[in-house]
Amino acid sequence: EEDKADLIIDIPQNFEKDLLRDSQSKIMISANAINGQTAGLAVSYSNTIIREFNNEIRTEWIQQPRLNSQPVIEITSSNWFNPRMNYKYFIVPGVLALLVTLVGFILTSLNIVKEKETGTIEQLNVSPIKKYQFILGKLIPFWILGMVVLIIGFAVSFVIYGIFPQGSFLIGFSFAGIYLIAILGFGLLTSTFAETQQQAMFIAYFFMMIFVLLGGLFAPIENMPDWAKYLTYINPVSYLIEVMRMIVLKGSGFADLAKHFGIITMFAVVLNVLAILNYKKTT
C-alpha cells in the first residue's frame, strides 16, 4: 500500500515445524498487480523458486525412512489492486493522463504563435492589459477544456471498460487541475519562444515524445535505466500517470499523494512564472 514493495512472500511462524509434523505448510504471496504483466512475472518466478525448494527437500526426506509422507508447500497468491491482472486497468488511467496532456500542451503551444502569425499580437501589445492577465486569458479556456476531457475520459472508461475509481473524485480532479495549470504554463512558455506554428508543433511533439516514453505509460519506471529514472523526476506527466493509477486502482487518499501535490504545485508556479516573464509585451 505504501509502494515500498511490489511482492511480499509471507512465511508463517512454525513453518518448518508444521512441515516436519504434518508434511504440509503454507506460504502466502501478495503482489502489487497495478501492472498486471509485472505482477504475473513476479508471482511466476516466486512460484518457480518455491517449487524448486520443495523438490529439494522432498529429495532429502525420501532418503529418511522414518518419514513416509512427502513434504508439500502450499502456495496461496493474492493480487492486490488488480485481482484479475487485467492490463486495461494499468493502461487506461495512463491514457487519461495522456489525453489531458495533449489537450493542455499541444493547443496552448500553438496559441500565442497564432496571434503572432495573424498580427493580432500587436493589438494585444498596445492594449492596457498586464502580462499576467494576458497569460491567464490564454490559460483559463484550455484549463476548462482539459477538465471536460478528463470527465469524458472517466465516463468512457467506466462505460466501456468498467473501470471506476476506488478513490476520491475530488482528489483526482484537484490534482488534475493543478497539473493542467503546470502543463498549460509549459505550453505557453513554448509558444513564447516559437515564431511560427510549425516551430511550435516541432517543439511540442519533441517534448511530448519525452513525456510519453519517460512517463511510465507503457512500461514501469522501475524497469528503466538509472539515467531515465532521474529524468522522470522532472517529467510532470509521470506524476499525473502515477496519481491516476493510485486513485483509480488503489483508492489512495490525500495523505498518500501529498508529495505529488507538492511537486506538481511547484511545477505549476515555476512554469507559469517563466511564461509570464518570457512573454515580451512592448508598448
XYZ file of N, CA and C in Angstrom:
849
model
N 0.822 -1.213 0.000
C 0.000 0.000 0.000
C 0.857 1.264 0.000
N 2.054 1.201 0.576
C 2.933 2.360 0.649
C 3.967 2.377 -0.473
N 3.813 1.490 -1.451
C 4.725 1.417 -2.600
C 6.165 1.131 -2.193
N 6.345 0.411 -1.106
C 7.688 0.038 -0.681
C 8.096 -1.328 -1.209
N 7.159 -2.094 -1.737
C 7.463 -3.423 -2.279
C 6.420 -3.779 -3.322
N 6.850 -4.507 -4.345
C 5.930 -4.989 -5.375
C 5.470 -6.413 -5.108
N 6.205 -7.131 -4.268
C 5.829 -8.513 -3.960
C 6.300 -8.862 -2.557
N 5.427 -9.518 -1.801
C 5.748 -9.935 -0.431
C 5.495 -11.427 -0.307
N 6.483 -12.150 0.197
C 6.325 -13.579 0.488
C 6.199 -13.726 1.996
N 5.052 -14.165 2.438
C 4.756 -14.294 3.869
C 4.979 -15.744 4.300
N 6.060 -15.964 5.029
C 6.356 -17.298 5.574
C 5.874 -17.319 7.020
N 4.881 -18.108 7.339
C 4.275 -18.061 8.675
C 5.204 -18.608 9.758
N 4.857 -18.273 10.985
C 5.587 -18.854 12.113
C 5.406 -20.373 12.137
N 6.422 -21.040 12.662
C 6.401 -22.511 12.781
C 6.297 -23.184 11.411
N 6.845 -22.528 10.402
C 6.792 -23.097 9.048
C 7.494 -24.456 9.002
N 8.714 -24.497 9.520
C 9.477 -25.750 9.480
C 8.845 -26.803 10.377
N 8.345 -26.384 11.532
C 7.729 -27.342 12.460
C 6.485 -27.980 11.830
N 5.659 -27.165 11.175
C 4.469 -27.709 10.517
C 4.845 -28.653 9.385
N 5.913 -28.321 8.693
C 6.349 -29.162 7.583
C 6.837 -30.515 8.084
N 7.547 -30.511 9.222
C 8.038 -31.766 9.798
C 6.916 -32.588 10.418
N 5.973 -31.917 11.055
C 4.919 -32.627 11.777
C 3.812 -33.104 10.846
N 3.351 -32.214 9.980
C 2.198 -32.538 9.136
C 2.569 -32.807 7.680
N 3.845 -32.632 7.348
C 4.314 -32.765 5.961
C 3.611 -31.771 5.034
N 3.166 -30.667 5.608
C 2.476 -29.656 4.809
C 2.563 -28.304 5.503
N 2.784 -27.259 4.713
C 2.802 -25.902 5.244
C 2.397 -24.943 4.130
N 2.022 -23.724 4.514
C 1.501 -22.759 3.546
C 2.396 -21.529 3.477
N 2.490 -20.974 2.284
C 3.201 -19.719 2.048
C 2.265 -18.784 1.288
N 2.209 -17.529 1.726
C 1.334 -16.535 1.106
C 2.166 -15.576 0.259
N 1.772 -15.399 -1.004
C 2.433 -14.445 -1.897
C 1.449 -13.325 -2.218
N 1.822 -12.084 -1.877
C 0.991 -10.909 -2.170
C 1.733 -10.040 -3.176
N 1.080 -9.733 -4.296
C 1.724 -8.969 -5.365
C 0.964 -7.684 -5.638
N 1.709 -6.612 -5.915
C 1.118 -5.354 -6.363
C 0.780 -5.510 -7.837
N -0.488 -5.697 -8.146
C -0.911 -6.049 -9.503
C -1.438 -4.857 -10.290
N -1.053 -3.639 -9.912
C -1.440 -2.483 -10.723
C -0.945 -2.683 -12.155
N 0.311 -3.097 -12.279
C 0.833 -3.535 -13.578
C 0.716 -5.051 -13.616
N -0.335 -5.555 -14.270
C -0.609 -6.986 -14.257
C 0.508 -7.820 -14.847
N 1.181 -7.301 -15.879
C 2.256 -8.057 -16.519
C 3.426 -8.250 -15.567
N 3.830 -7.182 -14.895
C 4.932 -7.274 -13.942
C 4.575 -8.186 -12.782
N 3.348 -8.045 -12.269
C 2.917 -8.890 -11.152
C 2.890 -10.358 -11.555
N 2.403 -10.645 -12.757
C 2.355 -12.026 -13.225
C 3.733 -12.652 -13.307
N 4.712 -11.892 -13.819
C 6.079 -12.404 -13.896
C 6.663 -12.629 -12.508
N 6.428 -11.670 -11.597
C 6.973 -11.795 -10.246
C 6.403 -13.013 -9.526
N 5.092 -13.218 -9.628
C 4.462 -14.376 -8.982
C 4.949 -15.669 -9.621
N 5.111 -15.666 -10.932
C 5.583 -16.867 -11.631
C 6.992 -17.243 -11.191
N 7.885 -16.250 -11.098
C 9.248 -16.524 -10.646
C 9.249 -17.041 -9.208
N 8.422 -16.429 -8.363
C 8.356 -16.856 -6.962
C 7.859 -18.291 -6.855
N 6.836 -18.623 -7.618
C 6.320 -19.999 -7.602
C 7.386 -20.996 -8.059
N 8.162 -20.613 -9.066
C 9.219 -21.498 -9.562
C 10.275 -21.744 -8.495
N 10.681 -20.677 -7.811
C 11.699 -20.809 -6.759
C 11.192 -21.690 -5.622
N 9.938 -21.480 -5.223
C 9.380 -22.271 -4.119
C 9.224 -23.732 -4.523
N 8.805 -23.985 -5.764
C 8.688 -25.372 -6.233
C 10.050 -26.071 -6.251
N 11.090 -25.353 -6.676
C 12.428 -25.942 -6.674
C 12.879 -26.272 -5.256
N 12.581 -25.366 -4.326
C 12.911 -25.632 -2.919
C 12.139 -26.840 -2.401
N 10.875 -26.931 -2.782
C 10.053 -28.063 -2.351
C 10.611 -29.379 -2.899
N 11.066 -29.369 -4.139
C 11.643 -30.582 -4.724
C 12.932 -30.981 -4.021
N 13.719 -29.979 -3.614
C 14.966 -30.279 -2.910
C 14.701 -30.978 -1.578
N 13.762 -30.447 -0.803
C 13.513 -31.072 0.499
C 12.811 -32.415 0.343
N 12.048 -32.586 -0.720
C 11.455 -33.900 -0.980
C 12.545 -34.943 -1.214
N 13.558 -34.545 -1.998
C 14.666 -35.466 -2.275
C 15.392 -35.832 -0.990
N 15.594 -34.868 -0.110
C 16.278 -35.134 1.153
C 15.441 -36.030 2.059
N 14.133 -35.813 2.097
C 13.283 -36.562 3.017
C 13.060 -37.996 2.549
N 13.105 -38.227 1.262
C 12.916 -39.595 0.763
C 14.014 -40.510 1.280
N 15.190 -39.922 1.509
C 16.314 -40.714 1.986
C 16.195 -41.048 3.467
N 15.183 -40.498 4.141
C 14.977 -40.781 5.563
C 13.769 -41.708 5.707
N 14.020 -42.994 6.006
C 12.922 -43.971 6.036
C 11.873 -43.709 7.114
N 12.224 -42.969 8.152
C 11.244 -42.745 9.219
C 10.152 -41.766 8.784
N 10.377 -41.071 7.678
C 9.378 -40.132 7.181
C 8.737 -40.726 5.941
N 7.485 -41.113 6.062
C 6.811 -41.801 4.967
C 6.215 -40.838 3.936
N 5.578 -39.782 4.433
C 4.905 -38.863 3.513
C 5.874 -37.805 2.995
N 5.600 -37.309 1.807
C 6.449 -36.291 1.200
C 5.961 -34.897 1.592
N 6.909 -33.986 1.816
C 6.503 -32.639 2.229
C 5.846 -31.876 1.084
N 4.866 -31.092 1.424
C 4.150 -30.284 0.440
C 4.071 -28.845 0.946
N 4.529 -27.904 0.113
C 4.397 -26.476 0.433
C 3.275 -25.917 -0.426
N 2.210 -25.512 0.222
C 1.048 -24.975 -0.491
C 1.215 -23.471 -0.673
N 1.084 -23.006 -1.911
C 1.276 -21.588 -2.236
C -0.079 -20.934 -2.486
N -0.333 -19.831 -1.788
C -1.550 -19.046 -1.993
C -1.158 -17.660 -2.490
N -1.694 -17.260 -3.634
C -1.353 -15.963 -4.227
C -2.501 -14.976 -4.057
N -2.134 -13.719 -3.829
C -3.121 -12.641 -3.702
C -2.645 -11.456 -4.534
N -3.442 -11.071 -5.521
C -3.095 -9.950 -6.397
C -3.832 -8.698 -5.936
N -3.087 -7.772 -5.361
C -3.688 -6.560 -4.812
C -3.964 -5.542 -5.914
N -5.074 -4.805 -5.742
C -5.463 -3.653 -6.565
C -5.927 -4.031 -7.974
N -5.535 -5.194 -8.462
C -5.938 -5.638 -9.801
C -6.002 -7.163 -9.778
N -7.007 -7.727 -9.086
C -7.039 -9.179 -8.834
C -6.940 -10.035 -10.088
N -7.544 -9.586 -11.181
C -7.507 -10.379 -12.416
C -6.286 -10.067 -13.276
N -5.449 -9.158 -12.798
C -4.239 -8.743 -13.526
C -4.573 -8.336 -14.962
N -5.647 -7.560 -15.083
C -6.101 -7.072 -16.386
C -5.248 -5.869 -16.789
N -4.604 -5.959 -17.940
C -3.701 -4.894 -18.381
C -4.446 -3.582 -18.635
N -5.739 -3.650 -18.915
C -6.512 -2.431 -19.150
C -6.512 -1.535 -17.913
N -6.529 -2.140 -16.741
C -6.548 -1.359 -15.513
C -5.241 -0.589 -15.324
N -4.178 -1.071 -15.941
C -2.889 -0.385 -15.868
C -2.793 0.719 -16.911
N -3.303 0.461 -18.112
C -3.076 1.373 -19.231
C -4.112 2.489 -19.305
N -5.373 2.238 -18.919
C -6.432 3.243 -19.089
C -6.181 4.506 -18.265
N -5.814 4.430 -16.974
C -5.510 5.673 -16.249
C -4.382 6.465 -16.890
N -3.396 5.763 -17.454
C -2.315 6.458 -18.143
C -2.781 7.148 -19.409
N -3.705 6.513 -20.124
C -4.247 7.129 -21.340
C -5.037 8.390 -20.995
N -5.771 8.361 -19.888
C -6.488 9.565 -19.447
C -5.510 10.709 -19.200
N -4.393 10.396 -18.549
C -3.372 11.417 -18.307
C -2.799 11.934 -19.618
N -2.620 11.044 -20.584
C -2.079 11.447 -21.885
C -3.045 12.373 -22.627
N -4.342 12.075 -22.572
C -5.334 12.921 -23.242
C -5.341 14.329 -22.664
N -5.296 14.422 -21.347
C -5.274 15.733 -20.695
C -4.024 16.499 -21.111
N -2.903 15.797 -21.192
C -1.646 16.441 -21.584
C -1.694 16.935 -23.024
N -2.244 16.120 -23.911
C -2.338 16.516 -25.320
C -3.164 17.789 -25.483
N -4.315 17.823 -24.820
C -5.185 18.995 -24.921
C -4.502 20.221 -24.332
N -3.913 20.048 -23.151
C -3.326 21.191 -22.469
C -2.055 21.709 -23.111
N -1.194 20.802 -23.545
C 0.132 21.209 -24.012
C 0.145 21.602 -25.488
N -0.399 20.746 -26.339
C -0.337 20.998 -27.783
C -1.107 22.263 -28.166
N -2.343 22.387 -27.665
C -3.172 23.528 -28.065
C -2.605 24.852 -27.571
N -2.120 24.879 -26.341
C -1.565 26.138 -25.825
C -0.241 26.486 -26.492
N 0.502 25.463 -26.935
C 1.763 25.733 -27.636
C 1.524 26.516 -28.924
N 0.358 26.294 -29.526
C 0.041 26.966 -30.789
C -0.666 28.297 -30.586
N -1.058 28.596 -29.357
C -1.983 29.706 -29.134
C -1.368 31.072 -29.411
N -0.314 31.415 -28.681
C 0.299 32.734 -28.856
C 0.923 32.858 -30.245
N 1.454 31.728 -30.754
C 2.068 31.744 -32.084
C 1.045 32.137 -33.149
N -0.179 31.645 -33.004
C -1.225 32.003 -33.968
C -1.497 33.497 -33.932
N -1.456 34.079 -32.730
C -1.639 35.533 -32.614
C -0.514 36.271 -33.346
N 0.702 35.720 -33.275
C 1.829 36.353 -33.970
C 1.649 36.281 -35.480
N 1.207 35.120 -35.969
C 1.073 34.932 -37.412
C -0.053 35.777 -38.001
N -1.136 35.940 -37.259
C -2.275 36.719 -37.769
C -2.103 38.217 -37.546
N -1.131 38.592 -36.709
C -0.878 40.000 -36.455
C -1.669 40.586 -35.304
N -2.565 39.820 -34.710
C -3.367 40.345 -33.593
C -2.533 40.536 -32.331
N -1.339 39.941 -32.290
C -0.491 40.111 -31.111
C -0.072 41.572 -30.940
N 0.034 42.303 -32.069
C 0.410 43.717 -31.992
C -0.685 44.532 -31.312
N -1.932 44.188 -31.579
C -3.036 44.890 -30.926
C -3.042 44.600 -29.430
N -2.721 43.357 -29.076
C -2.669 42.998 -27.662
C -1.510 43.694 -26.963
N -0.418 43.880 -27.693
C 0.753 44.513 -27.091
C 0.501 45.972 -26.721
N -0.337 46.643 -27.494
C -0.593 48.062 -27.210
C -1.823 48.256 -26.320
N -2.446 47.164 -25.925
C -3.606 47.256 -25.028
C -3.119 47.437 -23.591
N -3.986 47.946 -22.698
C -3.553 48.221 -21.321
C -3.494 46.989 -20.404
N -3.745 45.801 -20.932
C -3.739 44.621 -20.061
C -2.311 44.282 -19.637
N -2.184 43.707 -18.437
C -0.892 43.274 -17.926
C -0.508 41.931 -18.547
N 0.785 41.594 -18.405
C 1.260 40.330 -18.967
C 0.578 39.133 -18.311
N 0.431 39.179 -16.987
C -0.185 38.047 -16.296
C -1.660 37.902 -16.676
N -2.323 39.043 -16.969
C -3.718 38.979 -17.401
C -3.833 38.324 -18.779
N -2.885 38.634 -19.642
C -2.863 38.020 -20.971
C -2.648 36.508 -20.859
N -1.707 36.101 -20.013
C -1.422 34.670 -19.831
C -2.632 33.963 -19.235
N -3.291 34.597 -18.264
C -4.485 33.987 -17.662
C -5.593 33.830 -18.694
N -5.745 34.833 -19.547
C -6.768 34.758 -20.586
C -6.525 33.614 -21.554
N -5.268 33.290 -21.784
C -4.937 32.164 -22.649
C -5.049 30.829 -21.917
N -4.853 30.860 -20.608
C -4.791 29.622 -19.828
C -6.170 29.089 -19.451
N -7.066 29.969 -19.024
C -8.346 29.534 -18.455
C -9.200 28.715 -19.427
N -9.397 29.129 -20.696
C -10.242 28.313 -21.592
C -9.714 26.897 -21.783
N -8.398 26.754 -21.921
C -7.833 25.421 -22.129
C -7.847 24.601 -20.838
N -7.787 25.285 -19.693
C -7.915 24.576 -18.413
C -9.306 23.951 -18.309
N -10.320 24.726 -18.648
C -11.694 24.202 -18.623
C -11.843 23.055 -19.617
N -11.286 23.217 -20.812
C -11.365 22.167 -21.830
C -10.683 20.887 -21.354
N -9.535 21.026 -20.713
C -8.831 19.850 -20.199
C -9.628 19.116 -19.139
N -10.285 19.852 -18.252
C -11.098 19.215 -17.215
C -12.304 18.505 -17.829
N -12.894 19.109 -18.854
C -14.024 18.467 -19.543
C -13.571 17.169 -20.201
N -12.400 17.201 -20.834
C -11.856 15.987 -21.464
C -11.641 14.898 -20.423
N -11.156 15.267 -19.242
C -10.932 14.279 -18.179
C -12.253 13.672 -17.709
N -13.278 14.500 -17.557
C -14.595 13.990 -17.149
C -15.127 13.003 -18.181
N -15.022 13.376 -19.452
C -15.477 12.472 -20.522
C -14.656 11.185 -20.512
N -13.353 11.302 -20.286
C -12.492 10.124 -20.242
C -12.878 9.164 -19.137
N -13.173 9.685 -17.951
C -13.622 8.830 -16.849
C -14.937 8.140 -17.207
N -15.845 8.886 -17.830
C -17.136 8.300 -18.204
C -16.957 7.183 -19.227
N -16.112 7.409 -20.222
C -15.874 6.388 -21.252
C -15.201 5.158 -20.653
N -14.234 5.358 -19.761
C -13.543 4.214 -19.151
C -14.492 3.376 -18.304
N -15.498 4.022 -17.709
C -16.470 3.267 -16.912
C -17.450 2.520 -17.809
N -17.950 3.193 -18.839
C -18.958 2.582 -19.714
C -18.364 1.441 -20.534
N -17.173 1.645 -21.090
C -16.591 0.655 -22.000
C -15.799 -0.415 -21.254
N -14.975 0.005 -20.291
C -14.078 -0.945 -19.626
C -14.519 -1.320 -18.215
N -15.534 -0.635 -17.695
C -15.995 -0.937 -16.348
C -15.022 -0.518 -15.268
N -14.174 0.458 -15.564
C -13.173 0.927 -14.605
C -13.737 2.129 -13.860
N -13.898 1.977 -12.556
C -14.432 3.054 -11.721
C -13.409 3.356 -10.627
N -13.061 4.621 -10.419
C -12.041 4.962 -9.423
C -12.399 4.463 -8.025
N -11.424 3.851 -7.367
C -11.614 3.396 -5.995
C -11.443 4.539 -4.994
N -10.756 5.592 -5.427
C -10.511 6.724 -4.548
C -11.468 7.872 -4.794
N -11.087 9.039 -4.280
C -11.948 10.218 -4.325
C -11.835 10.941 -5.667
N -12.995 11.231 -6.259
C -13.011 12.048 -7.472
C -12.471 13.449 -7.183
N -12.800 13.979 -6.006
C -12.374 15.331 -5.652
C -10.856 15.440 -5.650
N -10.190 14.454 -5.056
C -8.722 14.475 -5.023
C -8.162 14.336 -6.434
N -8.759 13.449 -7.220
C -8.285 13.244 -8.586
C -8.411 14.494 -9.439
N -9.561 15.147 -9.370
C -9.760 16.352 -10.175
C -8.956 17.530 -9.624
N -8.731 17.563 -8.321
C -7.896 18.622 -7.746
C -6.468 18.516 -8.267
N -5.945 17.293 -8.266
C -4.582 17.111 -8.768
C -4.519 17.413 -10.263
N -5.515 16.930 -11.013
C -5.537 17.184 -12.456
C -5.634 18.678 -12.750
N -6.381 19.412 -11.912
C -6.496 20.854 -12.103
C -5.163 21.560 -11.931
N -4.411 21.174 -10.886
C -3.087 21.774 -10.670
C -2.136 21.357 -11.789
N -2.236 20.087 -12.187
C -1.384 19.595 -13.277
C -1.644 20.371 -14.568
N -2.906 20.624 -14.859
C -3.243 21.376 -16.071
C -2.653 22.780 -16.039
N -2.657 23.414 -14.871
C -2.034 24.736 -14.762
C -0.556 24.643 -15.112
N 0.101 23.570 -14.637
C 1.528 23.385 -14.916
C 1.785 23.145 -16.395
N 1.043 22.224 -16.994
C 1.309 21.859 -18.389
C 0.860 22.965 -19.342
N -0.184 23.709 -18.967
C -0.586 24.867 -19.774
C 0.485 25.950 -19.724
N 1.060 26.136 -18.543
C 2.149 27.100 -18.419
C 3.337 26.720 -19.279
N 3.634 25.416 -19.328
C 4.737 24.954 -20.174
C 4.412 25.157 -21.650
N 3.160 24.914 -22.017
C 2.751 25.146 -23.397
C 2.852 26.611 -23.786
N 2.427 27.493 -22.882
C 2.524 28.928 -23.159
C 3.978 29.380 -23.211
N 4.814 28.790 -22.355
C 6.245 29.110 -22.393
C 6.845 28.709 -23.738
N 6.475 27.533 -24.217
C 6.927 27.083 -25.540
C 6.455 28.034 -26.630
N 5.230 28.494 -26.494
C 4.645 29.379 -27.501
C 5.358 30.724 -27.566
N 5.890 31.184 -26.443
C 6.594 32.473 -26.447
C 7.934 32.393 -27.170
N 8.507 31.197 -27.264
C 9.787 31.033 -27.960
C 9.611 30.892 -29.468
N 8.514 30.274 -29.893
C 8.317 29.983 -31.318
C 7.776 31.205 -32.054
N 8.128 31.298 -33.337
C 7.651 32.390 -34.179
C 6.565 31.936 -35.147
N 6.527 30.649 -35.451
C 5.516 30.101 -36.358
C 4.875 28.877 -35.714
N 3.684 28.522 -36.211
C 3.008 27.342 -35.682
C 3.798 26.068 -35.976
N 4.511 26.050 -37.085
C 5.320 24.875 -37.410
C 6.429 24.680 -36.379
N 7.088 25.758 -35.996
C 8.111 25.668 -34.956
C 7.505 25.188 -33.641
N 6.362 25.746 -33.296
C 5.699 25.349 -32.050
C 5.328 23.873 -32.061
N 4.861 23.369 -33.200
C 4.493 21.959 -33.305
C 5.709 21.063 -33.139
N 6.825 21.433 -33.754
C 8.039 20.634 -33.618
C 8.483 20.570 -32.159
N 8.477 21.718 -31.493
C 8.883 21.758 -30.084
C 7.925 20.937 -29.227
N 6.625 21.102 -29.476
C 5.618 20.392 -28.681
C 5.735 18.881 -28.860
N 5.876 18.415 -30.091
C 5.974 16.977 -30.331
C 7.271 16.398 -29.769
N 8.342 17.187 -29.805
C 9.606 16.730 -29.219
C 9.428 16.450 -27.729
N 8.837 17.398 -27.019
C 8.644 17.204 -25.583
C 7.592 16.139 -25.290
N 6.567 16.037 -26.132
C 5.543 15.016 -25.913
C 6.130 13.619 -26.013
N 7.050 13.401 -26.949
C 7.705 12.101 -27.065
C 8.457 11.759 -25.784
N 9.163 12.743 -25.246
C 9.902 12.521 -23.996
C 8.933 12.256 -22.852
N 7.877 13.058 -22.764
C 6.896 12.888 -21.691
C 6.283 11.489 -21.707
N 5.917 11.016 -22.900
C 5.240 9.723 -23.009
C 6.194 8.569 -22.731
N 7.371 8.600 -23.360
C 8.313 7.487 -23.223
C 8.885 7.384 -21.815
N 9.036 8.530 -21.135
C 9.624 8.530 -19.794
C 8.582 8.816 -18.720
N 7.328 8.604 -19.039
C 6.268 8.883 -18.074
C 5.715 7.659 -17.382
N 6.170 6.474 -17.780
C 5.645 5.252 -17.179
C 4.307 4.829 -17.738
N 3.959 5.319 -18.933
C 2.663 4.978 -19.516
C 2.616 3.520 -19.959
N 3.626 3.083 -20.677
C 3.634 1.723 -21.220
C 4.530 0.769 -20.435
N 5.546 1.295 -19.786
C 6.479 0.450 -19.034
C 6.710 1.070 -17.664
N 6.836 0.258 -16.612
C 7.067 0.795 -15.269
C 8.373 1.579 -15.194
N 8.356 2.658 -14.440
C 9.558 3.471 -14.270
C 10.663 2.658 -13.606
N 10.292 1.711 -12.731
C 11.283 0.900 -12.028
C 12.132 0.068 -12.983
N 11.607 -0.236 -14.168
C 12.340 -1.053 -15.137
C 13.236 -0.230 -16.053
N 13.218 1.086 -15.913
C 14.020 1.951 -16.773
C 15.454 2.015 -16.266
N 16.409 2.350 -17.145
C 17.791 2.567 -16.682
C 17.869 3.771 -15.757
N 18.965 3.871 -15.021
C 19.089 4.913 -13.997
C 18.955 6.315 -14.579
N 19.568 6.567 -15.756
C 19.507 7.915 -16.321
C 18.068 8.299 -16.663
N 17.268 7.309 -17.097
C 15.868 7.593 -17.428
C 15.050 7.841 -16.162
N 15.365 7.106 -15.094
C 14.654 7.319 -13.827
C 14.854 8.742 -13.325
N 16.079 9.257 -13.452
C 16.346 10.618 -12.993
C 15.549 11.643 -13.803
N 15.394 11.378 -15.099
C 14.630 12.302 -15.943
C 13.146 12.312 -15.587
N 12.638 11.204 -15.061
C 11.218 11.173 -14.688
C 10.905 12.130 -13.539
N 11.927 12.487 -12.748
C 11.697 13.416 -11.646
C 11.306 14.807 -12.145
N 11.752 15.161 -13.364
C 11.407 16.476 -13.915
C 10.378 16.343 -15.037
N 9.701 15.222 -15.070
C 8.654 14.981 -16.061
C 7.296 15.067 -15.370
N 6.553 16.149 -15.553
C 5.268 16.287 -14.850
C 4.258 15.212 -15.222
N 4.353 14.665 -16.440
C 3.399 13.641 -16.875
C 3.510 12.388 -16.020
N 4.730 12.048 -15.595
C 4.912 10.835 -14.787
C 4.157 10.926 -13.467
N 4.055 12.133 -12.908
C 3.336 12.304 -11.641
C 1.827 12.149 -11.847
N 1.305 12.683 -12.952
C -0.133 12.542 -13.200
C -0.498 11.081 -13.456
N 0.316 10.373 -14.236
C 0.038 8.964 -14.515
C 0.047 8.155 -13.226
N 1.040 8.400 -12.383
C 1.131 7.655 -11.119
C -0.054 7.959 -10.214
N -0.430 9.228 -10.124
C -1.555 9.613 -9.266
C -2.857 9.019 -9.786
N -3.061 9.039 -11.095
C -4.275 8.455 -11.670
C -4.386 6.974 -11.323
N -3.296 6.258 -11.429
C -3.321 4.831 -11.103
C -3.538 4.603 -9.614
N -2.941 5.435 -8.791
C -3.107 5.277 -7.347
C -4.543 5.550 -6.922
N -5.183 6.538 -7.541
C -6.567 6.864 -7.188
C -7.535 5.846 -7.780
N -7.345 5.497 -9.049
C -8.276 4.597 -9.732
C -8.186 3.178 -9.189
N -6.976 2.673 -8.951
C -6.800 1.270 -8.576
C -6.618 1.060 -7.078
N -5.895 1.948 -6.418
C -5.581 1.741 -5.003
C -6.520 2.484 -4.068
N -7.201 3.515 -4.579
C -8.052 4.307 -3.700
C -7.250 5.172 -2.754
N -6.093 5.652 -3.195
C -5.212 6.445 -2.334
C -5.869 7.761 -1.950
N -5.564 8.214 -0.735
C -6.087 9.472 -0.237
C -5.058 10.582 -0.326
N -5.408 11.744 0.224
C -4.513 12.901 0.130
C -3.200 12.657 0.856
N -3.252 11.946 1.982
C -2.024 11.677 2.737
C -1.019 10.899 1.893
N -1.508 9.982 1.060
C -0.620 9.195 0.200
C -0.080 10.020 -0.963
N -0.787 11.090 -1.320
C -0.437 11.860 -2.513
C 0.100 13.246 -2.185
N 0.366 13.517 -0.913
C 0.804 14.855 -0.512
C 2.093 15.260 -1.220
N 3.035 14.322 -1.342
C 4.301 14.630 -2.021
C 4.051 14.984 -3.485
N 3.165 14.244 -4.136
C 2.861 14.510 -5.544
C 2.206 15.885 -5.708
N 1.313 16.237 -4.769
C 0.674 17.554 -4.826
C 1.716 18.663 -4.693
N 2.663 18.481 -3.776
C 3.698 19.492 -3.582
C 4.562 19.682 -4.816
N 4.955 18.574 -5.444
C 5.831 18.650 -6.617
C 5.110 19.288 -7.796
N 3.865 18.876 -8.046
C 3.154 19.406 -9.211
C 2.794 20.882 -9.008
N 2.565 21.294 -7.765
C 2.328 22.713 -7.478
C 3.576 23.528 -7.781
N 4.735 22.982 -7.430
C 5.996 23.663 -7.737
C 6.175 23.804 -9.249
N 5.862 22.733 -9.992
C 5.913 22.808 -11.455
C 5.000 23.921 -11.970
N 3.778 23.991 -11.438
C 2.799 24.975 -11.905
C 3.294 26.398 -11.676
N 3.846 26.656 -10.500
C 4.320 28.005 -10.180
C 5.503 28.382 -11.063
N 6.488 27.503 -11.142
C 7.716 27.813 -11.884
C 7.433 28.014 -13.372
N 6.679 27.107 -13.974
C 6.441 27.182 -15.421
C 5.613 28.402 -15.807
N 4.617 28.746 -14.993
C 3.789 29.909 -15.326
C 4.525 31.218 -15.077
N 5.356 31.265 -14.049
C 6.173 32.465 -13.825
C 7.135 32.668 -14.988
N 7.746 31.576 -15.461
C 8.645 31.676 -16.613
C 7.894 32.126 -17.864
N 6.667 31.627 -18.043
C 5.872 32.025 -19.209
C 5.543 33.513 -19.161
N 5.189 34.014 -17.975
C 4.862 35.440 -17.826
C 6.098 36.303 -18.069
N 7.228 35.884 -17.493
C 8.454 36.669 -17.640
C 8.969 36.653 -19.078
N 8.790 35.539 -19.771
C 9.342 35.415 -21.119
C 8.467 36.081 -22.181
N 7.197 36.325 -21.848
C 6.320 36.997 -22.815
C 6.698 38.469 -22.878
N 7.183 38.882 -24.009
C 7.667 40.256 -24.180
C 6.529 41.122 -24.707
N 6.042 41.973 -23.857
C 4.941 42.878 -24.231
C 5.528 44.270 -24.452
N 5.477 44.716 -25.668
C 6.007 46.042 -25.995
C 4.872 47.043 -26.112
N 5.147 48.272 -25.798
C 4.129 49.325 -25.883
C 4.574 50.392 -26.866
